[in-house]
Short mmCIF file of C-alpha atoms in Angstrom, two decimals:
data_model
loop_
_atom_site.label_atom_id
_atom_site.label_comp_id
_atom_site.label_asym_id
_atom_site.label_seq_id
_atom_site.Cartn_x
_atom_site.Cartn_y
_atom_site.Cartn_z
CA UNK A 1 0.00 0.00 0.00
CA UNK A 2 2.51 2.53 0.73
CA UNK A 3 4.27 2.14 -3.07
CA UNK A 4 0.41 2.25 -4.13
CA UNK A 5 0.15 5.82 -1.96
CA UNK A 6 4.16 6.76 -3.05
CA UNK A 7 2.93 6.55 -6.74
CA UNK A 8 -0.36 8.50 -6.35
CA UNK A 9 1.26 11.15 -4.79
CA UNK A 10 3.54 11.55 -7.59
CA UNK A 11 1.14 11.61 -9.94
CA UNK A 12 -0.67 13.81 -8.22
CA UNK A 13 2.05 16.10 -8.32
CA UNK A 14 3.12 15.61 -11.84
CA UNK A 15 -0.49 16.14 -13.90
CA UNK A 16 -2.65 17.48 -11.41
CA UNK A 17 -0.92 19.83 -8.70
CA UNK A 18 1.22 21.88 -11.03
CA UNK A 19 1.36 25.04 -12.41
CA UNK A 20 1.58 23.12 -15.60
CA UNK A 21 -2.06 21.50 -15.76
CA UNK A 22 -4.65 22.28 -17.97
CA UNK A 23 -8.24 20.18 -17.80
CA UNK A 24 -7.05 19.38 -21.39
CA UNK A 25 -3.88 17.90 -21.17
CA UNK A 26 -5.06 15.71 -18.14
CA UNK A 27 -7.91 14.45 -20.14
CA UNK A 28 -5.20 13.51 -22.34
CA UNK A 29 -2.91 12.37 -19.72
CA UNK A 30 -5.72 9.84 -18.31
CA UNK A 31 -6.35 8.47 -21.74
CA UNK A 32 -2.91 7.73 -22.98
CA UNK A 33 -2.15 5.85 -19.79
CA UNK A 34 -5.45 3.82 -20.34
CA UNK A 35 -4.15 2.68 -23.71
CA UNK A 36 -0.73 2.17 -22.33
CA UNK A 37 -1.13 0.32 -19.37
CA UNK A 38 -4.71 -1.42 -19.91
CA UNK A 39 -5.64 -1.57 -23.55
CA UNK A 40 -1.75 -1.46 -25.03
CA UNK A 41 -3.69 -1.11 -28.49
CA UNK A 42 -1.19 0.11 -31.52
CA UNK A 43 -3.11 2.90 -32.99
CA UNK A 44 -3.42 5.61 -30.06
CA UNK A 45 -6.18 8.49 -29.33
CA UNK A 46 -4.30 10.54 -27.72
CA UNK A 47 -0.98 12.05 -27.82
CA UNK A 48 2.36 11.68 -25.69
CA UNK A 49 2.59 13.77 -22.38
CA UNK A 50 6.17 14.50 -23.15
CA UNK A 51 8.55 15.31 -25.66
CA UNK A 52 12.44 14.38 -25.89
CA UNK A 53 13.56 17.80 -28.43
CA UNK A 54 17.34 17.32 -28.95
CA UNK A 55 18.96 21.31 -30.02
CA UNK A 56 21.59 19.89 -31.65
CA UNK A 57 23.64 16.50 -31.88
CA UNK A 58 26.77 18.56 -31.71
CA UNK A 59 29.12 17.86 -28.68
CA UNK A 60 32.37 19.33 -27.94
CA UNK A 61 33.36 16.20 -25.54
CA UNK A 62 34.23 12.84 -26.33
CA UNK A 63 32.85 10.54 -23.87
CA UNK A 64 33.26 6.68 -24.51
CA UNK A 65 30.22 5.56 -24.28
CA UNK A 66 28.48 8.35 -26.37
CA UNK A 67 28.12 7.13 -29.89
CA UNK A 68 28.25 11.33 -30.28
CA UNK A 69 31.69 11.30 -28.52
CA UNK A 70 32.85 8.24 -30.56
CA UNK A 71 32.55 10.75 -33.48
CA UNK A 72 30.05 7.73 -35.15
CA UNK A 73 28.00 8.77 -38.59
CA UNK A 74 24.95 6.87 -38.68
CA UNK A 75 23.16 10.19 -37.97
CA UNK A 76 24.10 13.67 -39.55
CA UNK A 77 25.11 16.30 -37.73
CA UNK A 78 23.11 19.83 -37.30
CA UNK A 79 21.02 21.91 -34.84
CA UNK A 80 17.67 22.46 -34.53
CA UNK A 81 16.07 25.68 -35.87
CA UNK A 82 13.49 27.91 -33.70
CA UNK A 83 10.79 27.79 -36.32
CA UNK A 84 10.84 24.52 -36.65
CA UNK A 85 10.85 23.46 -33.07
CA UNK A 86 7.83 26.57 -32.93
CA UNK A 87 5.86 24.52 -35.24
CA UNK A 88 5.92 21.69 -34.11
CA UNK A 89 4.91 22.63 -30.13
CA UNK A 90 2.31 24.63 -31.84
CA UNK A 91 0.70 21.43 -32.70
CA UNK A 92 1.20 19.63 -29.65
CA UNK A 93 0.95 22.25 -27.07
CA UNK A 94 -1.97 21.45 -26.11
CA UNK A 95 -1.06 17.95 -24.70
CA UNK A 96 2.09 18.61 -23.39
CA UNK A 97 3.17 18.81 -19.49
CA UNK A 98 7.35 18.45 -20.28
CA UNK A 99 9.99 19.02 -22.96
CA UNK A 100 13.14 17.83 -22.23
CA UNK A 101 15.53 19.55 -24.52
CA UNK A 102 18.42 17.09 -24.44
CA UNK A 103 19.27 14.10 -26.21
CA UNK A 104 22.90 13.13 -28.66
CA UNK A 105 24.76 16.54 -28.18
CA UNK A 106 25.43 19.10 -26.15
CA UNK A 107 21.99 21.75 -26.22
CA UNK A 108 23.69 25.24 -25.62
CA UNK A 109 25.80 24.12 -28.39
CA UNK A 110 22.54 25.63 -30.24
CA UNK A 111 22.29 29.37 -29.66
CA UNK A 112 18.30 29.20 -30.08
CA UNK A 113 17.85 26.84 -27.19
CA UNK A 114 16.71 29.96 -25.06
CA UNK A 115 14.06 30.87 -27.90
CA UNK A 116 13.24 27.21 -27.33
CA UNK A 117 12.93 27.12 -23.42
CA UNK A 118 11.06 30.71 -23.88
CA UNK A 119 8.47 29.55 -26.29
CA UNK A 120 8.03 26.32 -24.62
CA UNK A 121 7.57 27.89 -21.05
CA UNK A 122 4.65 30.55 -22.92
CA UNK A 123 2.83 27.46 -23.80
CA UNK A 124 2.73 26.41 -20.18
CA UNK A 125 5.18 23.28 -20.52
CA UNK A 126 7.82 22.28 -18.38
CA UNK A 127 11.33 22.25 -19.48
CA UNK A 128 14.38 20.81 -18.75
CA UNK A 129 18.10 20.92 -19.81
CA UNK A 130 20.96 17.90 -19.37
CA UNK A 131 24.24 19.72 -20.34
CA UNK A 132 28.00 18.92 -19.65
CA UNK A 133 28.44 22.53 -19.33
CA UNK A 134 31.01 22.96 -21.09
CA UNK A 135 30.28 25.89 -22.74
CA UNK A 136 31.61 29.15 -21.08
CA UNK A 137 28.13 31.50 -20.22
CA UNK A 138 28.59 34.64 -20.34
CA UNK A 139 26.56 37.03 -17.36
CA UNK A 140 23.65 38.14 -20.54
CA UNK A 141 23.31 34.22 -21.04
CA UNK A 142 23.32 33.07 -17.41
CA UNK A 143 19.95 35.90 -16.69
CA UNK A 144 18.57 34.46 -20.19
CA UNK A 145 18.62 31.00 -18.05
CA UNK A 146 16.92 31.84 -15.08
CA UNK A 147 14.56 34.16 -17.27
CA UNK A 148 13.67 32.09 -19.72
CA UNK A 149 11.13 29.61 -17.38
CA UNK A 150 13.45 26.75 -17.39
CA UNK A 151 12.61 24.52 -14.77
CA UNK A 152 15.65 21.92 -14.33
CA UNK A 153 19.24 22.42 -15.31
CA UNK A 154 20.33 19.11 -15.73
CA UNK A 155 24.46 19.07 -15.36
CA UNK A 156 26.08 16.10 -16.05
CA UNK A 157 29.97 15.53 -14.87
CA UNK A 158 31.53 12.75 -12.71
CA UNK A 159 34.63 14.25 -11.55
CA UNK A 160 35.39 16.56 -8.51
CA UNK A 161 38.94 17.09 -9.64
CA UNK A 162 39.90 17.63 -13.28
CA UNK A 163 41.94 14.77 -13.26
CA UNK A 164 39.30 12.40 -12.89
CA UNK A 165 36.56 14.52 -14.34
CA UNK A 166 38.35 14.18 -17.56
CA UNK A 167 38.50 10.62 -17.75
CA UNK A 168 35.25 9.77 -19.10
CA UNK A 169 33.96 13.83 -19.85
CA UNK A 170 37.40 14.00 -22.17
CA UNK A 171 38.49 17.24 -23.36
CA UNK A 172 35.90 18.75 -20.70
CA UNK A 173 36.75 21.65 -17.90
CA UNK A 174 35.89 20.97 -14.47
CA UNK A 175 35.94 25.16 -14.20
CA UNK A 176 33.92 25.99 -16.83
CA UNK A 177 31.43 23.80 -15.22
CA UNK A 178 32.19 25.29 -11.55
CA UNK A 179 31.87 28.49 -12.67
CA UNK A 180 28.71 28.29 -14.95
CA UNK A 181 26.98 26.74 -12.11
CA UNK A 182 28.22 29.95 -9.80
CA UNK A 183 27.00 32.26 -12.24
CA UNK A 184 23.21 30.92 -12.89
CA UNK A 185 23.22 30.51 -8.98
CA UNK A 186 24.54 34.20 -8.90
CA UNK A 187 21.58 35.34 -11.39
CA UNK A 188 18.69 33.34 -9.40
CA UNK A 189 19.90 35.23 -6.39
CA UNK A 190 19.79 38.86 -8.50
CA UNK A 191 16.74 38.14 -9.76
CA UNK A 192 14.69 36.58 -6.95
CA UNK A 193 13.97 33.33 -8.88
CA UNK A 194 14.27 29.81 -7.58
CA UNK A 195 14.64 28.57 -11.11
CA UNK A 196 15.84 26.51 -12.50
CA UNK A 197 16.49 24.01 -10.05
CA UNK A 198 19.98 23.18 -10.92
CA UNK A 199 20.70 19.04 -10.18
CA UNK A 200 23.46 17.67 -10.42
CA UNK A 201 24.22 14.25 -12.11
CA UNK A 202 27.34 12.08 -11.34
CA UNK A 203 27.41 8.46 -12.78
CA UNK A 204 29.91 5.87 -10.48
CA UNK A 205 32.85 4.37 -12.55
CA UNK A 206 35.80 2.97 -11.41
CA UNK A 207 37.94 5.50 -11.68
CA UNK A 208 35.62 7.56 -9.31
CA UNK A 209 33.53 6.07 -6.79
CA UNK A 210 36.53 6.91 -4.30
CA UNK A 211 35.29 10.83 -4.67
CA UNK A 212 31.42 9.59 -3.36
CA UNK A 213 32.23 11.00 0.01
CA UNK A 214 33.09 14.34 -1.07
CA UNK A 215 30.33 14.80 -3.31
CA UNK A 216 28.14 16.15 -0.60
CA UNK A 217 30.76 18.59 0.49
CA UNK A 218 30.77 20.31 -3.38
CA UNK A 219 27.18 20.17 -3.63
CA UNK A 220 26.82 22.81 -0.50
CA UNK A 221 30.01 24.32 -1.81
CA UNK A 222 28.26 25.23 -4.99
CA UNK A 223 24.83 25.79 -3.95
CA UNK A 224 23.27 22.53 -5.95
CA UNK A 225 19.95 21.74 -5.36
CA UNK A 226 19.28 18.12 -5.85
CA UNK A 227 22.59 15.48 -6.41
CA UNK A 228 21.35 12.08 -8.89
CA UNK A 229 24.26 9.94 -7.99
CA UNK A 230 23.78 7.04 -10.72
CA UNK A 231 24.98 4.38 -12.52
CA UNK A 232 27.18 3.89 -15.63
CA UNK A 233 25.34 2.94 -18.98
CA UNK A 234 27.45 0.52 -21.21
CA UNK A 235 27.41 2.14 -25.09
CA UNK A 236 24.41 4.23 -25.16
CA UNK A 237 24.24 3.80 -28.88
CA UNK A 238 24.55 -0.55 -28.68
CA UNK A 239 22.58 -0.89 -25.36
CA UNK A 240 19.46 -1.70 -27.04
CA UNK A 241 21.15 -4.70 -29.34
CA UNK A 242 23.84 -5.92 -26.37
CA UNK A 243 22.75 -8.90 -23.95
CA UNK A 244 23.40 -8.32 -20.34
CA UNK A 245 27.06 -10.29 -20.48
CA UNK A 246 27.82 -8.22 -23.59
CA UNK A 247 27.56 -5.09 -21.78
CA UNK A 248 29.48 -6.17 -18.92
CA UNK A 249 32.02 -7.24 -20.78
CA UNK A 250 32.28 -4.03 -23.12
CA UNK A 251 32.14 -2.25 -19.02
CA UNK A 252 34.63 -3.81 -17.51
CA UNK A 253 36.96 -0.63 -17.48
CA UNK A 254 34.19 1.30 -16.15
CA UNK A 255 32.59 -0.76 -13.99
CA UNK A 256 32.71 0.30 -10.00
CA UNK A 257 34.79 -2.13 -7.78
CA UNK A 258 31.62 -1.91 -5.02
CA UNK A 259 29.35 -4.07 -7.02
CA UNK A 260 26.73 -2.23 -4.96
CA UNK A 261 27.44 0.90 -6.97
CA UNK A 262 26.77 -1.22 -10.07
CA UNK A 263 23.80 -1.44 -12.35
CA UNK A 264 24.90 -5.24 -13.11
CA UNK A 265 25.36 -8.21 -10.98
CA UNK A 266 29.06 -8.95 -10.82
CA UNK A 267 27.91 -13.11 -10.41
CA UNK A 268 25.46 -13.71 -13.12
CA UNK A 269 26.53 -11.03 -15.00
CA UNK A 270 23.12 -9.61 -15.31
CA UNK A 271 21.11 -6.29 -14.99
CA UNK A 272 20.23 -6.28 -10.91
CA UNK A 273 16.63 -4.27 -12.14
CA UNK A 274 14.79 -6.47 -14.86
CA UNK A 275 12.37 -4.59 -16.79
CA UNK A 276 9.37 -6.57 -18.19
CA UNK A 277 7.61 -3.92 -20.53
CA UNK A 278 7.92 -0.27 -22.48
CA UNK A 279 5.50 2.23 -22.20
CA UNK A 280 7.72 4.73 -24.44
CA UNK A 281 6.03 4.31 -27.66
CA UNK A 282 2.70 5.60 -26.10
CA UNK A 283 3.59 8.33 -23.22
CA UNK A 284 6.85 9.86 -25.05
CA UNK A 285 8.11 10.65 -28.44
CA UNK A 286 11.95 11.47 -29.07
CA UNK A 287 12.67 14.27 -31.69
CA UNK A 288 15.74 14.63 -33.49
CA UNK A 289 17.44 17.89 -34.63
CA UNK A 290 16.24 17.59 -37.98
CA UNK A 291 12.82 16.34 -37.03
CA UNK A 292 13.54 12.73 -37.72
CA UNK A 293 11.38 10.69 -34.80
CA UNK A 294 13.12 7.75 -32.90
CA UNK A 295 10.96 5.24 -30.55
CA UNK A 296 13.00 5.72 -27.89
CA UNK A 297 16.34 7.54 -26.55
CA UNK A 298 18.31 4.83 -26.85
CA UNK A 299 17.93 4.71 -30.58
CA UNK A 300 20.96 6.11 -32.60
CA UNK A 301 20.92 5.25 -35.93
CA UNK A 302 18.66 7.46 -38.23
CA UNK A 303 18.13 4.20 -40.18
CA UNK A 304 15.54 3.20 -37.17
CA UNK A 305 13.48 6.38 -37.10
CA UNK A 306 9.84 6.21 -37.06
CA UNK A 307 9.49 9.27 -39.88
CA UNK A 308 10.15 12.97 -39.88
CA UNK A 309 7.74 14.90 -38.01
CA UNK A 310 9.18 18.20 -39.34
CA UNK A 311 8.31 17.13 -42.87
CA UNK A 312 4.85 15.05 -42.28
CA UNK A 313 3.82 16.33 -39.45
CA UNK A 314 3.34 15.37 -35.59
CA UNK A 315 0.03 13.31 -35.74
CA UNK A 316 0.89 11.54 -39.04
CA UNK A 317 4.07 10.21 -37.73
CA UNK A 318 2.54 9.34 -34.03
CA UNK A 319 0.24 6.95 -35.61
CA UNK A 320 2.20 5.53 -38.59
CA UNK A 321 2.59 1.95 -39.48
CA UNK A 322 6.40 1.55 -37.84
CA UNK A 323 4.87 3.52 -34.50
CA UNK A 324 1.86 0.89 -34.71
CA UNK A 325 4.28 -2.20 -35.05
CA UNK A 326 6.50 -0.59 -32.29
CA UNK A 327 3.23 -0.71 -29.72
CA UNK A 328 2.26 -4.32 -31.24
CA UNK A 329 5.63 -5.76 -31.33
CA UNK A 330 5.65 -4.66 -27.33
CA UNK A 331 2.19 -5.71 -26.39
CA UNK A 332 2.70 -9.49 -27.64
CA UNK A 333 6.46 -8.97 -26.67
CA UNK A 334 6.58 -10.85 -30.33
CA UNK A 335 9.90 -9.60 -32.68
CA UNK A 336 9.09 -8.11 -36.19
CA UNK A 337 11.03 -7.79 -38.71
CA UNK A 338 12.47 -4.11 -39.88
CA UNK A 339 11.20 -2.74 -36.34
CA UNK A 340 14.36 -1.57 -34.14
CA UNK A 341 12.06 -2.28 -31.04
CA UNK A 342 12.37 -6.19 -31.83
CA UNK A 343 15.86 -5.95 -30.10
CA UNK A 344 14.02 -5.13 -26.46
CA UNK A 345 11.95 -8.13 -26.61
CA UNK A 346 15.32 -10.55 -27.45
CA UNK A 347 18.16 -8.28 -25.41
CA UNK A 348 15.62 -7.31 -22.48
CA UNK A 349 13.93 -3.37 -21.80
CA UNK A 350 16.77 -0.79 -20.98
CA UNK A 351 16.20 0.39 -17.52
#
């Protein structure tokens, strides 16, 4: 009963007590999660209640395990312009609660991202940013943050000295990062605002899980709100085609010597969290810089995309054959041919 309670309350808080509601988009809500979780039909009446918008899929860091980082080119490289991303929430505005305007690259790499988070924030959505920080705000940038709406800054680095910082976030500056995070802090304070929440994610490896009792300590030091302390991925761009042993064995380097601090079971060389089902394909829809529409954020090559939303359209694309045999394929957990979602049901859900 008290999970039961723990996830009523959150939903509570999610769709219903936010300044984000609308009678609309919780009508919405309620039916998309009927058709997810009880009906699981293919063709949907409703529309996603978020959005993953990716600025750009440009990334000045070269992380390992970032198919973006590994400098790969199964997907072209660009950034998202404002009147396309306009369009497009135009049209599905109205459903909306939450943008998250992250996905393959690095989003201030894209000078229109604070159009983006503006526009976004007019239509009453909630927004959020994952960045590496990396690149160097300047004061007029920093107030554009906080003024802008954005509700979660997102900053991702693993290191509380550059030396390790730099061994997975390579070619990355731990004081950049520092003092980015300073100057938004510096700007909430000017301006009176308590957004955006700035959180601050750090994934264990190997090479720093001996910095986890510190982390609190730079948190304070840097007025953070929230610290995510996670768990390393194996190749974000393979995950979805690996088995379990594969990605252990691709991990090794990375994997934390405290197998507690692990994703994986050391023993049977196995995921410890075993998901059964995907509810992407109905509640979320991943957009690409150039419009092109993956199933999921895990998918990497533009040879898997669903269709181009830019060019056909949101609703055309939401309900199109490849979407349909995405929800089918999951629903009877049965593999079809030509549908990149067939790899879940053989290599297991990502968690």
């Amino acid at each position: 009963m008290s999970y039961f309670l723990f996830q009523m309350k959150r939903s509570l808080e999610r769709f219903v007590f936010t300044e984000y509601f609308t009678f609309g988009k919780f009508l919405n809500a309620a039916s998309i999660f009927s058709q997810a979780f009880i009906f699981k039909n293919s063709k949907v009446f409703a529309h996603p209640i978020k959005v993953t918008l990716d600025p750009t899929n440009i990334c000045m860091l070269s992380c390992p395990l970032c198919p973006t980082g590994q400098k790969r080119k199964e997907r072209p490289l660009g950034k998202m312009k404002f009147e396309d991303f306009k369009k497009l929430v135009e049209e599905i505005s109205p459903y909306l609660y939450e943008i998250d305007l992250n996905n393959w690259g690095e989003p201030f790499l894209n000078d229109e991202v604070y159009k983006m988070i503006e526009f976004a924030h007019s239509k009453k959505i909630k927004t959020s940013v994952n960045t590496n920080l990396n690149v160097k705000f300047t004061e007029k940038q920093a107030e554009r943050i906080v003024k802008s709406g954005l509700d979660v800054l997102y900053c991702s680095f693993d290191g509380i000295s550059q030396k390790t910082y730099e061994k997975y976030r390579i070619n990355g500056k731990l004081k950049t990062v520092f003092e980015n995070i300073r100057l938004v802090n510096k700007k909430k304070k000017e301006l009176g605002s308590k957004k955006p929440s700035v959180t601050w994610q750090f994934l264990v490896m190997k090479h720093n899980e001996k910095e986890l009792p510190e982390l609190q300590k730079i948190k304070n030091e840097l007025e953070i709100d929230t610290l995510l302390v996670g768990a390393v991925r194996t190749d974000l761009g393979k995950e979805i085609f690996q088995s379990d042993n594969e990605k252990v064995s691709q991990l090794e380097k990375w994997l934390p010597q405290d197998s507690q601090l692990s994703r994986y079971d050391y023993e049977s060389r196995k995921r410890k969290l075993q998901r059964e089902y995907c509810y992407f394909p109905w509640l979320v829809a991943v957009i690409n810089w150039d419009g092109s529409t993956s199933p999921c954020c895990a998918v990497y090559q533009k040879k898997d995309d669903f269709g181009n939303v830019f060019k056909d359209g949101f609703k055309k694309v939401w309900n199109n054959e490849k979407y349909r045999q995405a929800r089918r394929i999951i629903a009877k957990k049965a593999p079809e041919a030509g549908n990149v979602c067939s790899n879940c049901i053989r290599t297991g859900f990502i968690d």
